[in-house]
């Protein structure tokens, strides 16, 4: 790969966010960031992160600019990026600091999976810049170390992340379950609050596993839900996928409500949007809601019903914006060039 210029090794990448239909929450190994249960998501076309990584001999420390803001030293977001870069540097045998610039085209830290698209884009760009020829599976493991949901954003369409059994997490990777084009669903995202959540997903799930009396039941119940979700997707059984999706979402939020101190990511508009989705469904249109660690509601429906669902969610008091998405592609390198020109 000819990506050197003036001592810089540079590459850019785009990765799309995803929304889990069968969710994970909690880690079986926090240090290695291995999820406690498996999960299944869809990658979202409309929400993505663009990241440029440049390893350069001019710097002594990594620099990370997120959405145009240089992250101060000591900030957790910089530390997480630096740790991900360290893993790539080790594979490449590279001893250079990097400058990283990343932009999310949607609100950051607000329950729309910016950590998923962010760490997937980061590892794809960093490996390309450093000349590491990683397979999609290896990229997925690298992305998972940054943020578990990021393992899924390496792939497009319907994606499963395995919890695995090995102590080192080498079998905790994601893989494509079904190509998005084979079953093109729509996801309508209702934004109720763009601000970053008060408790990050990483902190929230640590607190849940330490304090919710429901946590052991969640871990015990997850494998059968996951199996049923996988079968329903492969059978293109939308009603069953939808029912399992809402069940997984409400089980997750029950865990959050019973965490001490309680995690209540919802606001009044979140609840109103849930009822709006149920009302549309009662009117005969198959549509199902899901919600991550944040106040935004995603409605999963068939493409022919996307207009009706988007209109219904736009009319909900407190819904500030509605984003329509199809299923998105895998993470990819955008190009290699001189630093700053991507
Ligand atoms: P979200 O719901 O958006 O995924 P999380 O709390 O899981 O929220 O993750 C938010 C964190 O992810 C941010 O505080 C930051 O550390 C990291 N992050 C977000 N966007 C990016 C990005 N583009 N590149 C690297 N890290 C990112
Ligand atoms: C509710 O994967 O963002 O979206 O690995 O600590 O960064 P970290 O957490 P993250 O948590 C995602 C939680 C979820 C459920 C899911 O995506 O499966």
PDB file of C-alpha atoms and ligand atoms in Angstrom, residues 18 20 22-25 27 33 39 80 115-116 144 146-150 152 201-202 205 252 256 292-293, ligand 2:
ATOM      1  CA  UNK A  18     -26.335  -0.378  13.966  1.00  0.00           C
ATOM      2  CA  UNK A  20     -29.631  -4.414  17.977  1.00  0.00           C
ATOM      3  CA  UNK A  22     -31.629  -8.907  20.159  1.00  0.00           C
ATOM      4  CA  UNK A  23     -29.604  -6.803  22.566  1.00  0.00           C
ATOM      5  CA  UNK A  24     -26.629  -7.381  24.804  1.00  0.00           C
ATOM      6  CA  UNK A  25     -25.986  -5.578  28.101  1.00  0.00           C
ATOM      7  CA  UNK A  27     -19.677  -8.012  29.969  1.00  0.00           C
ATOM      8  CA  UNK A  33     -14.599  -6.060  26.580  1.00  0.00           C
ATOM      9  CA  UNK A  39     -26.663 -10.108  20.061  1.00  0.00           C
ATOM     10  CA  UNK A  80     -10.324   4.648  24.369  1.00  0.00           C
ATOM     11  CA  UNK A 115     -19.441   4.115  19.725  1.00  0.00           C
ATOM     12  CA  UNK A 116     -20.366   1.315  17.288  1.00  0.00           C
ATOM     13  CA  UNK A 144     -15.143  -5.139  19.841  1.00  0.00           C
ATOM     14  CA  UNK A 146     -13.116  -0.569  21.565  1.00  0.00           C
ATOM     15  CA  UNK A 147     -16.877  -0.989  21.969  1.00  0.00           C
ATOM     16  CA  UNK A 148     -18.672  -4.332  21.823  1.00  0.00           C
ATOM     17  CA  UNK A 149     -21.442  -3.094  19.507  1.00  0.00           C
ATOM     18  CA  UNK A 150     -18.713  -1.880  17.095  1.00  0.00           C
ATOM     19  CA  UNK A 152     -21.232  -5.643  14.456  1.00  0.00           C
ATOM     20  CA  UNK A 201     -23.366   2.497  28.077  1.00  0.00           C
ATOM     21  CA  UNK A 202     -20.056   1.188  29.444  1.00  0.00           C
ATOM     22  CA  UNK A 205     -23.945  -1.914  32.177  1.00  0.00           C
ATOM     23  CA  UNK A 252     -33.116  -4.447  28.601  1.00  0.00           C
ATOM     24  CA  UNK A 256     -31.905  -0.562  33.587  1.00  0.00           C
ATOM     25  CA  UNK A 292     -30.991   1.523  23.026  1.00  0.00           C
ATOM     26  CA  UNK A 293     -29.347   3.249  26.003  1.00  0.00           C
TER      27      UNK A 293
HETATM   28  C1  LIG B   2     -27.975  -0.971  24.548  1.00  0.00           C
HETATM   29  O1  LIG B   2     -21.388  -1.732  22.895  1.00  0.00           O
HETATM   30  O2  LIG B   2     -21.817   0.739  23.219  1.00  0.00           O
HETATM   31  O3  LIG B   2     -26.819  -0.603  22.507  1.00  0.00           O
HETATM   32  O4  LIG B   2     -18.764  -1.954  24.729  1.00  0.00           O
HETATM   33  O5  LIG B   2     -19.095  -0.545  26.731  1.00  0.00           O
HETATM   34  O6  LIG B   2     -18.833   0.541  24.463  1.00  0.00           O
HETATM   35  P1  LIG B   2     -19.327  -0.654  25.251  1.00  0.00           P
HETATM   36  O7  LIG B   2     -20.923  -0.662  25.101  1.00  0.00           O
HETATM   37  P2  LIG B   2     -21.798  -0.634  23.794  1.00  0.00           P
HETATM   38  O8  LIG B   2     -23.251  -0.968  24.391  1.00  0.00           O
HETATM   39  C2  LIG B   2     -24.358  -1.211  23.560  1.00  0.00           C
HETATM   40  C3  LIG B   2     -25.550  -1.460  24.373  1.00  0.00           C
HETATM   41  C4  LIG B   2     -26.865  -1.460  23.606  1.00  0.00           C
HETATM   42  C5  LIG B   2     -27.255  -2.881  23.193  1.00  0.00           C
HETATM   43  C6  LIG B   2     -26.621  -3.449  21.941  1.00  0.00           C
HETATM   44  O9  LIG B   2     -26.186  -2.673  21.052  1.00  0.00           O
HETATM   45  O10 LIG B   2     -26.610  -4.700  21.818  1.00  0.00           O
END
